[in-house]
Short mmCIF file of C-alpha atoms in Angstrom, two decimals:
data_model
loop_
_atom_site.label_atom_id
_atom_site.label_comp_id
_atom_site.label_asym_id
_atom_site.label_seq_id
_atom_site.Cartn_x
_atom_site.Cartn_y
_atom_site.Cartn_z
CA UNK A 7 -38.74 -28.21 23.30
CA UNK A 8 -36.63 -29.00 20.24
CA UNK A 9 -34.45 -26.80 18.10
CA UNK A 10 -35.22 -26.68 14.40
CA UNK A 11 -32.40 -25.20 12.33
CA UNK A 12 -33.17 -22.78 9.55
CA UNK A 13 -33.05 -24.04 6.01
CA UNK A 14 -29.71 -23.64 4.27
CA UNK A 15 -29.56 -20.68 1.92
CA UNK A 16 -27.21 -19.65 -0.85
CA UNK A 17 -24.49 -17.14 0.12
CA UNK A 18 -25.79 -14.66 -2.46
CA UNK A 19 -29.21 -14.76 -0.80
CA UNK A 20 -27.65 -14.14 2.60
CA UNK A 21 -25.73 -11.14 1.25
CA UNK A 22 -28.74 -9.58 -0.41
CA UNK A 23 -31.43 -10.42 2.14
CA UNK A 24 -29.72 -10.58 5.54
CA UNK A 25 -30.05 -7.25 7.39
CA UNK A 26 -26.51 -7.02 8.72
CA UNK A 27 -24.81 -8.22 5.59
CA UNK A 28 -27.12 -6.17 3.43
CA UNK A 29 -26.17 -3.01 5.31
CA UNK A 30 -22.47 -3.85 4.98
CA UNK A 31 -22.81 -4.39 1.25
CA UNK A 32 -24.71 -1.13 0.99
CA UNK A 33 -21.99 0.75 2.88
CA UNK A 34 -19.30 -0.80 0.69
CA UNK A 35 -21.16 0.28 -2.44
CA UNK A 36 -21.58 3.78 -1.04
CA UNK A 37 -17.87 4.03 -0.23
CA UNK A 38 -17.01 2.80 -3.71
CA UNK A 39 -19.28 5.46 -5.21
CA UNK A 40 -17.62 8.16 -3.06
CA UNK A 41 -14.18 6.85 -4.08
CA UNK A 42 -15.10 7.02 -7.74
CA UNK A 43 -16.34 10.60 -7.42
CA UNK A 44 -13.27 11.63 -5.42
CA UNK A 45 -10.95 10.20 -8.04
CA UNK A 46 -12.55 12.39 -10.69
CA UNK A 47 -11.38 15.47 -8.74
CA UNK A 48 -7.94 14.24 -7.65
CA UNK A 49 -4.80 14.69 -9.68
CA UNK A 50 -3.90 11.41 -11.43
CA UNK A 51 -0.77 10.82 -9.33
CA UNK A 52 -2.76 11.02 -6.06
CA UNK A 53 -5.45 8.54 -7.01
CA UNK A 54 -3.58 5.41 -6.02
CA UNK A 55 -2.49 6.95 -2.69
CA UNK A 56 -5.87 8.12 -1.41
CA UNK A 57 -8.89 6.07 -0.21
CA UNK A 58 -12.24 7.16 1.21
CA UNK A 59 -12.72 5.85 4.76
CA UNK A 60 -16.04 7.54 5.62
CA UNK A 61 -18.29 10.53 5.16
CA UNK A 62 -20.17 11.52 8.33
CA UNK A 63 -21.44 14.83 9.67
CA UNK A 64 -19.92 16.76 6.79
CA UNK A 65 -16.44 15.34 7.38
CA UNK A 66 -14.78 13.27 4.67
CA UNK A 67 -12.13 10.99 6.15
CA UNK A 68 -9.42 9.85 3.78
CA UNK A 69 -6.68 7.28 4.26
CA UNK A 70 -3.45 8.18 2.46
CA UNK A 71 -0.28 6.16 2.04
CA UNK A 72 2.18 8.70 3.44
CA UNK A 73 2.49 12.16 4.93
CA UNK A 74 3.54 13.65 1.61
CA UNK A 75 0.10 12.97 0.14
CA UNK A 76 -1.66 14.11 3.31
CA UNK A 77 0.12 17.45 3.08
CA UNK A 78 -0.70 17.86 -0.59
CA UNK A 79 -4.37 17.11 0.08
CA UNK A 80 -4.46 19.61 2.96
CA UNK A 81 -3.15 22.31 0.60
CA UNK A 82 -5.86 21.41 -1.91
CA UNK A 83 -8.63 21.01 0.68
CA UNK A 84 -10.64 24.15 -0.16
CA UNK A 85 -10.60 23.39 -3.88
CA UNK A 86 -11.48 19.74 -3.30
CA UNK A 87 -14.39 20.60 -1.01
CA UNK A 88 -15.74 23.09 -3.54
CA UNK A 89 -15.37 20.59 -6.42
CA UNK A 90 -16.88 17.69 -4.49
CA UNK A 91 -19.87 19.68 -3.25
CA UNK A 92 -21.08 19.73 -6.86
CA UNK A 93 -22.06 16.06 -6.34
CA UNK A 94 -25.20 15.34 -4.30
CA UNK A 95 -23.33 12.67 -2.31
CA UNK A 96 -20.97 15.36 -1.02
CA UNK A 97 -23.63 18.05 -0.53
CA UNK A 98 -22.97 18.38 3.23
CA UNK A 99 -19.17 18.23 2.94
CA UNK A 100 -17.36 20.98 4.87
CA UNK A 101 -14.09 19.38 6.02
CA UNK A 102 -11.56 16.79 4.89
CA UNK A 103 -9.42 14.83 7.35
CA UNK A 104 -6.45 12.73 6.26
CA UNK A 105 -5.08 9.77 8.14
CA UNK A 106 -1.73 8.33 7.11
CA UNK A 107 -1.66 4.56 6.89
CA UNK A 108 1.29 3.10 4.98
CA UNK A 109 0.50 0.07 2.84
CA UNK A 110 1.31 -3.27 4.39
CA UNK A 111 4.50 -4.67 2.92
CA UNK A 112 5.53 -8.16 3.79
CA UNK A 113 9.22 -8.50 4.47
CA UNK A 114 11.05 -10.93 2.30
CA UNK A 115 12.72 -13.74 4.23
CA UNK A 116 16.49 -13.34 4.23
CA UNK A 117 18.19 -15.15 1.39
CA UNK A 118 20.55 -18.03 1.86
CA UNK A 119 23.80 -17.09 3.56
CA UNK A 120 26.83 -17.91 1.48
CA UNK A 121 29.58 -19.62 3.40
CA UNK A 122 33.12 -18.69 2.53
CA UNK A 123 35.52 -21.57 2.55
CA UNK A 124 39.27 -21.56 3.01
CA UNK A 125 39.55 -23.67 -0.14
CA UNK A 126 37.83 -20.98 -2.21
CA UNK A 127 40.12 -18.32 -0.74
CA UNK A 128 43.22 -20.41 -1.57
CA UNK A 129 41.93 -20.99 -5.11
CA UNK A 130 41.37 -17.25 -5.62
CA UNK A 131 44.84 -16.45 -4.28
CA UNK A 132 46.46 -19.03 -6.59
CA UNK A 133 44.57 -17.61 -9.55
CA UNK A 134 45.61 -14.06 -8.64
CA UNK A 135 49.29 -15.13 -8.64
CA UNK A 136 48.95 -16.35 -12.24
CA UNK A 137 47.40 -13.07 -13.53
CA UNK A 138 49.65 -10.45 -15.14
CA UNK A 139 47.07 -7.61 -15.19
CA UNK A 140 47.71 -5.61 -11.95
CA UNK A 141 44.11 -4.40 -11.48
CA UNK A 142 42.57 -7.85 -11.96
CA UNK A 143 45.25 -9.37 -9.73
CA UNK A 144 44.50 -6.84 -6.95
CA UNK A 145 40.76 -7.50 -7.25
CA UNK A 146 41.25 -11.27 -6.94
CA UNK A 147 43.53 -10.78 -3.92
CA UNK A 148 40.91 -8.60 -2.25
CA UNK A 149 38.27 -11.21 -2.94
CA UNK A 150 40.50 -13.92 -1.49
CA UNK A 151 41.07 -11.80 1.63
CA UNK A 152 37.33 -11.26 1.93
CA UNK A 153 36.74 -15.02 1.79
CA UNK A 154 39.27 -15.60 4.58
CA UNK A 155 37.74 -12.87 6.79
CA UNK A 156 34.11 -13.84 6.16
#
């Protein structure tokens, strides 16, 4: 008994003809259609903060960026349901649930740490002694002290 591999196929063929991938592409298109329809009924400021997660059993599940938008959508829920039911895709809609999911923000690595040298502190102190303006002199002396302490 020998194994004969299937012929290689183009990725586009796999996406359009494979059952599993075809259903995923279909679901993604359906969610995109629901998102587009939802955005027509949302206030412009809310559009970037609200995404359709699913629509099952008459419940529209939305993912929002923070609790502020979840609260605003809850206050507008009755109006939104009524407006969305005008579309055939939302014909069975009777409830909206919001889940807060903040956007992923990558933390910036800490910048380089500046080392304070005694030489720099001495140079600032010498410069301060040569200055006649009292405010500038005081500022340079504070900076020199900061370099010594840091």
